[in-house]
Every structure is written in C-alpha cells, then in structure tokens.
Coordinates of C-alpha atoms in Angstrom, one line a residue:
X1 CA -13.5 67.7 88.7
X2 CA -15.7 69.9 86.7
X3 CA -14.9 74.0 87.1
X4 CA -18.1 76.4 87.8
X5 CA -18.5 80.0 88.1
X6 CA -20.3 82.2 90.2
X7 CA -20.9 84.9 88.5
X8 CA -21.6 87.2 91.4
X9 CA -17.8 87.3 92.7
X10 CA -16.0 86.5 89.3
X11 CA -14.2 83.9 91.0
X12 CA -13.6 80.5 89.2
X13 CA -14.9 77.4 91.6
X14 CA -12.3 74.4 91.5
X15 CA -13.5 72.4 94.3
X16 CA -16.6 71.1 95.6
X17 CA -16.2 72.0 99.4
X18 CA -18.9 73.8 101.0
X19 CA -16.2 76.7 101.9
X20 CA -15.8 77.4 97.6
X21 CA -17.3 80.6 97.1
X22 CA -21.1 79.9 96.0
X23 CA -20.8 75.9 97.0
X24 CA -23.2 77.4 100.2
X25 CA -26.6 77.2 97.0
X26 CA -26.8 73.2 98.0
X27 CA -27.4 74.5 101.9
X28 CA -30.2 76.9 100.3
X29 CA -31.4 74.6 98.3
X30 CA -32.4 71.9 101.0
X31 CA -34.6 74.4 102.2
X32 CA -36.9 74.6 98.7
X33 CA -36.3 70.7 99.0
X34 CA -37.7 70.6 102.7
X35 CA -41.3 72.4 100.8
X36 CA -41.4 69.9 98.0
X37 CA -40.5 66.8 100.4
X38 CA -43.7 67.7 102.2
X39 CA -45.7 67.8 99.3
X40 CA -44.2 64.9 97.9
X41 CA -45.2 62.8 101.3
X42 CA -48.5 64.3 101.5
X43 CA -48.7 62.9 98.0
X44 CA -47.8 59.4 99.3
X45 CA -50.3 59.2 101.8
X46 CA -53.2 60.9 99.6
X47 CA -52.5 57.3 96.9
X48 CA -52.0 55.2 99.9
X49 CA -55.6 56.4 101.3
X50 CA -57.4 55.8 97.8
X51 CA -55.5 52.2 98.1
X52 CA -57.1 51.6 101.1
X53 CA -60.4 52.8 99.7
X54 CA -60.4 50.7 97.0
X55 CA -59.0 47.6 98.8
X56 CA -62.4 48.2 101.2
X57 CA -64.6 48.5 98.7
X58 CA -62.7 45.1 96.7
X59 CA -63.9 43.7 99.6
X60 CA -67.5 44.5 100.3
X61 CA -68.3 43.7 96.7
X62 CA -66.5 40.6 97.0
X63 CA -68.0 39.9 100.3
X64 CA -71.6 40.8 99.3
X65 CA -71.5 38.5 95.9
X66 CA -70.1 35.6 97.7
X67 CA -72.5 35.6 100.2
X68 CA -74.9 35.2 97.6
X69 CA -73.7 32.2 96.3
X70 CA -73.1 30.6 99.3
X71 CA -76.5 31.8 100.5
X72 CA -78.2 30.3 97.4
X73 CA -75.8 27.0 97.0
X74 CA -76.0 23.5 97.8
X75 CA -74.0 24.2 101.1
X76 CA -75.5 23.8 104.6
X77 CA -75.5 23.3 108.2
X78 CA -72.6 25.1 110.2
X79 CA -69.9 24.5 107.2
X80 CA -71.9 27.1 105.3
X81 CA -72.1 29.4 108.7
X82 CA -68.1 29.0 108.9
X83 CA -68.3 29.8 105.3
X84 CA -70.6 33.2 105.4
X85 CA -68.5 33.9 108.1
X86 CA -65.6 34.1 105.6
X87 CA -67.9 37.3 103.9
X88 CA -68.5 38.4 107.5
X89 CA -64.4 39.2 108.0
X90 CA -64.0 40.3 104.7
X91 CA -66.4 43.7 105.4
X92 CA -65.3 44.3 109.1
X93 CA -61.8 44.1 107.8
X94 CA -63.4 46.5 104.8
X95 CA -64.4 48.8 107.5
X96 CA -61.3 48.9 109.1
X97 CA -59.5 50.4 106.1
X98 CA -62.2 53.0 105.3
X99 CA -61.1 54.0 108.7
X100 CA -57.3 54.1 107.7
X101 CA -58.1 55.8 104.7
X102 CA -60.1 58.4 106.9
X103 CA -56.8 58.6 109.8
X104 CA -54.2 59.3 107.0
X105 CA -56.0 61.6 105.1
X106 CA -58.0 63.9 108.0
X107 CA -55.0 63.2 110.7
X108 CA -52.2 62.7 109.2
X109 CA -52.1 64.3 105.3
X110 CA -53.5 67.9 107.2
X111 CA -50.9 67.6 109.3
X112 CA -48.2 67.9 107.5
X113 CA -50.4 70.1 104.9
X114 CA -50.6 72.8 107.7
X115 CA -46.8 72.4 109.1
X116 CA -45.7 73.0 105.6
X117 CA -47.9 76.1 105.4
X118 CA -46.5 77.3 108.9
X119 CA -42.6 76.5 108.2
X120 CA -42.6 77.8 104.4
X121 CA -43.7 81.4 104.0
X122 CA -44.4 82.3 100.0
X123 CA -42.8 85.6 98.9
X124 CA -44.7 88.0 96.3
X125 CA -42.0 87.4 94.2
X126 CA -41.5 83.8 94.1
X127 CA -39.4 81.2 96.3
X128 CA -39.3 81.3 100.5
X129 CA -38.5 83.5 102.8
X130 CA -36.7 81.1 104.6
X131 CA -34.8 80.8 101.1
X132 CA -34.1 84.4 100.9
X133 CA -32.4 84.9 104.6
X134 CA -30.4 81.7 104.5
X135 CA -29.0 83.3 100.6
X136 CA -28.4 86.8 102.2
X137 CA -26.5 85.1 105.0
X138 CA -24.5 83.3 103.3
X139 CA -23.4 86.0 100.6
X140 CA -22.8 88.4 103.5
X141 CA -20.7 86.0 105.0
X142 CA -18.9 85.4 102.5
X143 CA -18.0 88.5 100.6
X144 CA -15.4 89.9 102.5
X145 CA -13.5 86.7 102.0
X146 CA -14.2 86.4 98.1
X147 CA -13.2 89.5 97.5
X148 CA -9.3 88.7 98.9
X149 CA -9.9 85.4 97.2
X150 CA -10.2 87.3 93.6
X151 CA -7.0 89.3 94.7
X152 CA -4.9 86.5 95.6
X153 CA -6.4 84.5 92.4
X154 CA -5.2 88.2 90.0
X155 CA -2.2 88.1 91.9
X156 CA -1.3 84.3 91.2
X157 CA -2.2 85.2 87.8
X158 CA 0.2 88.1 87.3
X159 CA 2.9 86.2 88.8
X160 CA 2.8 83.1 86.8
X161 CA 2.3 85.3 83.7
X162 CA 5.8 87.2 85.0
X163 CA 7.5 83.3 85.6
X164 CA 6.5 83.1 81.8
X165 CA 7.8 85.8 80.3
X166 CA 11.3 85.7 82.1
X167 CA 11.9 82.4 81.1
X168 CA 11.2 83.4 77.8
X169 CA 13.8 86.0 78.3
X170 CA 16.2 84.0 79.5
X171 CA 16.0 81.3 76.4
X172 CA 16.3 84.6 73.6
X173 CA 19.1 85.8 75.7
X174 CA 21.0 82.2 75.4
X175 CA 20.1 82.3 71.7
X176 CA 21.2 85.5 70.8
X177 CA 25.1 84.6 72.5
X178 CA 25.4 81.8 69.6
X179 CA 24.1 84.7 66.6
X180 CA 27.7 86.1 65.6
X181 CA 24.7 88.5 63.5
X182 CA 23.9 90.2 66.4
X183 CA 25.6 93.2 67.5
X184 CA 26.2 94.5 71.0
X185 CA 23.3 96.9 71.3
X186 CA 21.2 93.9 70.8
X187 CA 22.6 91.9 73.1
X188 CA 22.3 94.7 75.9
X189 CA 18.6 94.8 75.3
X190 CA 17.7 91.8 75.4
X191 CA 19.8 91.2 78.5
X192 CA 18.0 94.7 79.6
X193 CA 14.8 92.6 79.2
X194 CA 16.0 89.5 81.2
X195 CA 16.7 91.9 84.3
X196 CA 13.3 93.3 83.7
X197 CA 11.6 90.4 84.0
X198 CA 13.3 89.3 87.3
X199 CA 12.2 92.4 89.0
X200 CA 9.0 92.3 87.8
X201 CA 9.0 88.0 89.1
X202 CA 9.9 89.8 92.3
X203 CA 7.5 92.1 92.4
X204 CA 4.6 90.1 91.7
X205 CA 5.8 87.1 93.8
X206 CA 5.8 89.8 96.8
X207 CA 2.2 91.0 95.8
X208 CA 1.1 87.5 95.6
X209 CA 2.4 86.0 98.9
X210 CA 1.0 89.8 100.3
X211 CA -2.7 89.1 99.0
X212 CA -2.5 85.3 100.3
X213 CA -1.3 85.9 103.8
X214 CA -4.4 88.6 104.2
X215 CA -6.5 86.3 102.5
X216 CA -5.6 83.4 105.4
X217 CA -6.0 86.6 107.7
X218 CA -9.4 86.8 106.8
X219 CA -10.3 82.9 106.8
X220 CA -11.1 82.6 110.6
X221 CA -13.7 85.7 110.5
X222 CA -14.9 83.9 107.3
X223 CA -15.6 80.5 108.7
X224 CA -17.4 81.7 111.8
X225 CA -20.1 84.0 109.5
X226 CA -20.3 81.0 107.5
X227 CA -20.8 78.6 110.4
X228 CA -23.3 80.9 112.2
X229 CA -25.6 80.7 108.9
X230 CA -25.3 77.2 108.0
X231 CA -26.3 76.3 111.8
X232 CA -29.0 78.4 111.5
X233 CA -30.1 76.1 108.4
X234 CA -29.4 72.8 110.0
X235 CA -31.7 74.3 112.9
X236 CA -34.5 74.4 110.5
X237 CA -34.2 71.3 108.5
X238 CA -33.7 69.2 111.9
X239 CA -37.5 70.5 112.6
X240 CA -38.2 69.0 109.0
X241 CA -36.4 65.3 110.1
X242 CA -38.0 65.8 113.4
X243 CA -41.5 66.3 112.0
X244 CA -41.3 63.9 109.3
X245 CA -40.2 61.1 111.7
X246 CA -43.3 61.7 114.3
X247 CA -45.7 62.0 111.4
X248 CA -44.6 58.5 109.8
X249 CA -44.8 57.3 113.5
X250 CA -48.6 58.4 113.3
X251 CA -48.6 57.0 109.8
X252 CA -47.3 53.2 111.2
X253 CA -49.5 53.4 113.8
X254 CA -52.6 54.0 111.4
X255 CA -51.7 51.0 109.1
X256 CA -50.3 48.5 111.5
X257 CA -54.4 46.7 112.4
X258 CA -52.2 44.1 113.9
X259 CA -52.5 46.4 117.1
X260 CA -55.9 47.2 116.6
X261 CA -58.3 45.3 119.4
X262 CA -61.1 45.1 117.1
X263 CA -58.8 43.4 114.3
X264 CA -57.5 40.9 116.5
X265 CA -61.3 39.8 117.6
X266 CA -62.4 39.8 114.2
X267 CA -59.8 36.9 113.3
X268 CA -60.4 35.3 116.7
X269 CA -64.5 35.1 115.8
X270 CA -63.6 33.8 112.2
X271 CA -61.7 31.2 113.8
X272 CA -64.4 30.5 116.2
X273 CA -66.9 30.2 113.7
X274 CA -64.4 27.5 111.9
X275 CA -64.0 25.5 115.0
X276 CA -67.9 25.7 115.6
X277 CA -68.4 23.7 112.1
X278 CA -69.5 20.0 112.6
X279 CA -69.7 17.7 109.7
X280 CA -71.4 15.1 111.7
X281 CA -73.8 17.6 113.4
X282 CA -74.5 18.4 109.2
X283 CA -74.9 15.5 108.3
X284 CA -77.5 14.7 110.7
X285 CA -79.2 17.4 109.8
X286 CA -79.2 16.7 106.0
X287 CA -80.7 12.4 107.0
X288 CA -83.5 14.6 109.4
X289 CA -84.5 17.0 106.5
X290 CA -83.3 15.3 102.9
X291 CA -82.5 11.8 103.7
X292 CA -84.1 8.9 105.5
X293 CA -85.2 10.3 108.8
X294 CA -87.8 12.5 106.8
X295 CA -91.8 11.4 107.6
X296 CA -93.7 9.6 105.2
X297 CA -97.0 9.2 104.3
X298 CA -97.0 5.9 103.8
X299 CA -99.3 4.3 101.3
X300 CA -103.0 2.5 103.9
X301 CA -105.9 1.0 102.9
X302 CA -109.0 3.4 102.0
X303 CA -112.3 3.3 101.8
X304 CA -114.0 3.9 98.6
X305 CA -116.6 7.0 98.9
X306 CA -118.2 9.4 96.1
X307 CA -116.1 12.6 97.5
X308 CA -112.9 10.2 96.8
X309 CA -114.2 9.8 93.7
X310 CA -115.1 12.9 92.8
X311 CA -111.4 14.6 94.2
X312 CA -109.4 12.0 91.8
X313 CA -111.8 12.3 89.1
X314 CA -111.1 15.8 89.1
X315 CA -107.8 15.8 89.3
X316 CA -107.4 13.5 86.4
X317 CA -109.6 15.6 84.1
X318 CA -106.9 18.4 84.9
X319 CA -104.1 16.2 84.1
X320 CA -105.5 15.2 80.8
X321 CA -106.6 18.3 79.8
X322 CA -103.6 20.4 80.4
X323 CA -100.7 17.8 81.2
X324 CA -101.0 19.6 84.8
X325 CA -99.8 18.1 88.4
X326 CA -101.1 19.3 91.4
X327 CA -99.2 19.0 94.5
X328 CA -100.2 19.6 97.9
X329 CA -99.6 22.6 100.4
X330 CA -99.3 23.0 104.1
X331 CA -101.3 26.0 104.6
X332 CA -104.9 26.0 104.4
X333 CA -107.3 28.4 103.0
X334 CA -107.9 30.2 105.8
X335 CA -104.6 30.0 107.3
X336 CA -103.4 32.0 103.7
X337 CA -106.3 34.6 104.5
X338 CA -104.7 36.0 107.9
X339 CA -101.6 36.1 107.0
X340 CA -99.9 37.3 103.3
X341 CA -98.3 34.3 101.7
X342 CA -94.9 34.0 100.7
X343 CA -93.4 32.0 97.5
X344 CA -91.3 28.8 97.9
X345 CA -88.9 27.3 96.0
X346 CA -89.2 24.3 93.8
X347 CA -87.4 22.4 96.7
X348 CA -89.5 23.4 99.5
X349 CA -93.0 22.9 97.8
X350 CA -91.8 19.3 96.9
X351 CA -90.8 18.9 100.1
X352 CA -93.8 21.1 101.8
X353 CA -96.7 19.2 100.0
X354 CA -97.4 15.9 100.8
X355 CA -98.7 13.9 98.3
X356 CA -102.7 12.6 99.9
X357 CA -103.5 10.8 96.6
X358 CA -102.1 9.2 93.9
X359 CA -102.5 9.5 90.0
X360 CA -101.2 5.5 89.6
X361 CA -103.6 4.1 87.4
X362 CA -102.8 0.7 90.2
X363 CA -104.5 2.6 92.6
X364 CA -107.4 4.0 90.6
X365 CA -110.3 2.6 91.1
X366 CA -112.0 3.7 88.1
X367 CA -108.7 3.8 85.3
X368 CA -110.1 0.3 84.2
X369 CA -113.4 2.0 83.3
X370 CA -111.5 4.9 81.5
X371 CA -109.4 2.6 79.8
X372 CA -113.0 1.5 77.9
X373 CA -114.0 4.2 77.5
X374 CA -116.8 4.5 80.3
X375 CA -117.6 8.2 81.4
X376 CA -117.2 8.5 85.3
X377 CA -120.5 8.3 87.1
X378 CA -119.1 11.0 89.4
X379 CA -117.6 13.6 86.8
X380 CA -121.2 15.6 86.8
X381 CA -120.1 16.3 90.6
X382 CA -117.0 18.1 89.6
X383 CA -117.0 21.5 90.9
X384 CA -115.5 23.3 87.4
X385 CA -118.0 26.4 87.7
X386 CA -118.1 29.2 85.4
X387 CA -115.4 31.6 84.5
X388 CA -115.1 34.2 87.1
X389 CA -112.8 37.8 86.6
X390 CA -110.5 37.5 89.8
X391 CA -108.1 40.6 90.4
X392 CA -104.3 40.2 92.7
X393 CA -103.9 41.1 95.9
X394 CA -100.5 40.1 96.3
X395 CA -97.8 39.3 93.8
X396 CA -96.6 36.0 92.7
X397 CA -93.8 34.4 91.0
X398 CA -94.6 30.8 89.4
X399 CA -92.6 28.2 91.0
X400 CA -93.1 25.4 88.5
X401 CA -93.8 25.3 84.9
X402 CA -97.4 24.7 85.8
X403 CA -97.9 27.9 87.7
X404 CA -99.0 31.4 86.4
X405 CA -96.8 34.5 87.6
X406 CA -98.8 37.5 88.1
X407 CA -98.4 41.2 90.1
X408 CA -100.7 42.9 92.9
X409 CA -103.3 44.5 90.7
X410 CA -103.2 42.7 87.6
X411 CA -106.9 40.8 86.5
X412 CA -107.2 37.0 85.2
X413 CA -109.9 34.6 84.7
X414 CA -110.9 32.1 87.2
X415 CA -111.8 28.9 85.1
X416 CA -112.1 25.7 87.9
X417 CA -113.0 26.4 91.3
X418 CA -110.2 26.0 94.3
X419 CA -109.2 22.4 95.0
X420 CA -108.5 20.8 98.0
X421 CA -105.2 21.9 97.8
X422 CA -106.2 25.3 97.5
X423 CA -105.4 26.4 94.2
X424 CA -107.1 27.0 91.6
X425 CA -106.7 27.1 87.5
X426 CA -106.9 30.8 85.6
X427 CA -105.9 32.1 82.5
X428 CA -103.8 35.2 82.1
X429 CA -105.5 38.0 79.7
X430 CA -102.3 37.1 77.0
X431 CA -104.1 33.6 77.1
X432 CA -101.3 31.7 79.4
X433 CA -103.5 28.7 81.7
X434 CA -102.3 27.4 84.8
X435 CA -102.3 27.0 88.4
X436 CA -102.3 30.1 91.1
X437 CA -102.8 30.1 94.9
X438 CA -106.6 30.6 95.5
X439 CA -105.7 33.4 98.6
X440 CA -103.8 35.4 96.3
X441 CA -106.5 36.8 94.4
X442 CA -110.2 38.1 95.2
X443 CA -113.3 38.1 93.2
X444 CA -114.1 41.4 90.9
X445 CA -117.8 42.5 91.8

C-alpha cells in the first residue's frame, strides 16, 4: 500500500482508513464534488435540450419537403391523405420536443442551477464554505489524537533504535571473548555497553507502551469528534442524492411522451388516417376523373355554315403560321372578368379544355382545296385586326410551350384578336409570339 504524508501533523500515513490522520480530505472533497456534479448534470440536460431542438427541427424540415413531394406527385385519393398524414405526425411530434427542450431547460436545468447556488456558498478566497467548516472540523477533531499518535510513533522509533543497538552490543561482546588481543579493560567496556543498552531497551520500551496506552486513552474522545463531523457531511451530501434523485424524476417525467395524452392521440389519428385509406374508393376515383368514366365529346354530324368556316380557317392559318395549337377553356370571357384567373397545369388544361373542333384534315371541309392550292373564300372574314399595345393586369406563368409568361404591369403587343376560346396571340417587347389569356391584359389608351 502506498505511504503519504500529511504535512500538517508530521505523521507518516500507512493505511487507507478514514481514521489515518488526514484520510478525512476524501470526506471534504465530496463536498467540492457535490458543486461540480451539479454543474456537470446541468451540463447533461443543457446537450440533451439542443438534442431535442435539433431532432424538432429534423423533423419539420423533413416534414415540410416531403409534403411537397407528395403534394406535387403522382399519388392520390386517401393513400396520399394517409400519406401527408405521415408529415402531419412528424411536426406535432416536432412540437412536442420543442416543448421538452423548453421543460428541461426553464424547469428543470434552473432548478438545479439555483439549488446549487443556495447549497454552495463561494468564499473571497476561493473554494466553499461548506468546504472550509467540514476541514476545520475535522482538523480540530483530530489533533488532540495526532499529536499522541506522533509520540507513540517517536517512541516506537526510539525503542526499536535501542533493540538495535543492544543487539549490536551483544554480538561485539561475544566477539571480543574469542580475541586473546584484547585485554580486560576492553572487555569491561564493552560489557559496560551491553548493560547500557538493556537499560536504555527498558527505558524506552516503558516510554513506548506509556505513549500507546494514552494514545488508546484518547481514541474514544477521538472517534466521537470525528463522527460528529463526518455526520454532519453525510447530512449535506444526502440533500445532494435527495435532490438529484427528484430532479431526474422531473427530468423522466419530461422525456417519457409515452404518458403524454396529446402523444398518444397523435399516433391514434395517424393510425386512423391509415385505416381511412381505400384503394378501391381510389381507384374509383382515378376511372371517374383519368380513366373511362370521364365525358366525352363525342365526334356528331355538323352542319356546314360560313362562321364554321371562318373559326377553322382561322385556326389553321395559326397553326401554319406558328406551328401553334389552341385548346379550349372552361371559363368564358366574361366569367374571367369578375373574378381574377388562376394558372393550371398542363394536366388540368388538357383535361379542362374540350376539344369543339378538329384540325383532321378528314374532317376539313376545305383541306382538299388547300391541298391545290385554292385560297379560302372565307379567310377575308378572319378577325386578325391590327396590332394593339395591351398592358397586365395580372401575372401569368405559361403553361405550354405555346404560351407567353408575363408579370402585372409589363406591356406587349396584341397581334390577332381573342378567339373563341378566349385567347389571343401577342408578342413580348424581346420579340417572343404566342398565346395569352385575353382577360389578363387590358388595352393601353
């Protein structure tokens, strides 16, 4: 076992028992451990709390993207409602852990942050009070008894030194007997030194057994003083265990969701919302609204009149002119003026704009004429007009290839008069032709 010293006594420690003179430091020190346990916890909740902040945010970004994807992907009916519903847990679970973020750092990391400021008071000088008194305790404790301790110790000393030398006077004396060079005197003084030595074993044996039997006098009174102190310490560090224990209670409480109502209905929903899916419910919907239970148009027979002729000779000058196909909308003119329009994807205009004509050269009564190279009787009817300025009202993002893009504000040039349809052809001031919605835009006078 390794020896230390504690220099404030002079006594040489052999033992690691808690009675050892200065063994009491490892008491003292638990207190100075006690301050740095609390910081070291509040530590542990403080990277636990941005954990649980960046987990929630993890979340709301993931949620937020996905519902994106899902929200603009092939996916419909209620499997993509089970599927957003997916996003929908992710941020109430998000919000969740903001809030046990929030519970261990304003609940539980000032707690402790304000018991450790009320159970450690700082000295001017450095270290704890609390430090301070259980040291002074201690050391008055236990000074009576080191001080018979360092006797008994100088005692044992001088007697084992005293063992030494008589034995060493004993072995010259046996020596000398077989030395026929020696004379008498010699002889008596060495045996003068072996009776010397025996009365000086004596003596120190007798102070040694003295300063041991005062010292064992002295243990009882010794223990008690050093009891009293180290109760005193176990007092305060059972508040420490005490407190530490209710605050990681609070702590469990905060991060266990699995007891938290809302937590439990958010899961129950989810599932819900799962259940609710119904691929043959979807799949009705998709034959309704995609498939073959969509209306048609269907192809009848038609008169022949000039304004027929007229709308398809138009509409074939366009397509030749500028490789341009018109397709139809719901909303009429006026229907566009009351309200503001909105744009529509590619799908939904296909889907939105029946077709009322047809470009087949089968069904055009006048390709055969084209085809010779006969000019249209009716093409002097067209309705092309004169270029016209036209300035925004609203802006609009060009759906198909065919279809200018333009902002609230911006001027262009009107160059055919709105079709049936209601659209009509322009040409952007960086020279770009195409189509536009006629309500979007308003004469310049």
């Amino acid at each position: 076992m390794s020896v230390t010293y504690d220099d404030s006594v002079g006594v040489e420690v052999s033992s690691d028992s808690f009675w050892e003179v200065g063994n009491y430091k490892r008491t003292v020190k638990r207190i100075e451990d006690g301050h740095r346990l609390c910081s070291d916890l509040m530590n542990c909740l403080h990277e636990r709390a941005r954990i649980e902040k960046a987990y929630a945010q993890q979340l709301t970004e993931w949620a937020r993207r996905w519902r994106q994807l899902v929200d603009k992907g092939p996916q419909y009916g209620t499997v993509e409602k089970a599927w957003v519903a997916v996003m929908s847990e992710a941020e109430k679970v998000s919000e969740l852990h903001l809030e046990v973020k929030a519970s261990l750092m304003n609940e539980d990391f000032e707690k402790i942050k304000n018991w450790q400021k009320e159970a450690f008071h700082k000295q001017m000088m450095g270290g704890f009070k609390e430090t301070k008194e259980a040291e002074d305790g201690f050391r008055k404790a236990q000074k009576p008894w080191a001080k018979k301790l360092k006797e008994v110790e100088a005692a044992k000393k001088a007697y084992h030194a005293a063992c030494k030398e008589e034995k060493l006077a004993i072995s010259r004396e046996t020596n000398s007997k077989a030395d026929p060079s020696l004379n008498p005197e010699q002889l008596k003084k060495l045996q003068d030194k072996v009776e010397k030595c025996k009365q000086d074993v004596l003596k120190t044996k007798e102070k040694y057994e003295k300063s041991l039997k005062e010292l064992g006098q002295g243990t009882p009174q010794y223990m008690e003083g050093m009891e009293q102190v180290f109760e005193q310490c176990q007092q305060f560090e059972e508040k420490r265990l005490r407190f530490f224990r209710e605050v990681l209670l609070e702590v469990q409480k905060h991060l266990d969701l699995s007891n938290v109502a809302s937590y439990r209905n958010i899961y129950r929903d989810l599932e819900q919302s799962i259940k609710v899916a119904d691929a043959v419910e979807d799949l009705r919907w998709f034959r309704a609204n995609h498939g073959p239970g969509m209306s048609m148009n269907w192809p009848q027979f038609e008169e022949w009149s000039a304004d027929l002729n007229r709308t398809l000779s138009r509409r074939e000058k366009k397509k030749t002119a500028d490789g341009v196909t018109l397709t139809g909308i719901n909303q009429t003119g006026d229907q566009a003026l009351q309200n503001k329009p909105s744009s529509v994807s590619s799908c939904e205009k296909t889907q939105s704009r029946p077709v009322d004509w047809s470009d087949d050269e089968s069904n055009n009564p006048f390709s055969s004429a084209d085809a010779n190279g006969d000019s249209n009787p009716f093409d002097g009817d067209s309705p092309s007009g004169a270029e016209v300025r036209v300035r925004a009202l609203y802006d609009y993002e060009g759906q198909e290839h065919d279809e200018l893009s333009f902002k609230a504000g911006d001027e262009l040039t009107k160059i055919e008069d709105e079709d049936e349809q209601g659209w009509c052809k322009g040409r952007l001031d960086n020279g770009q032709v195409g189509l536009y919605p006629a309500n979007y835009v308003e004469a310049i006078q």
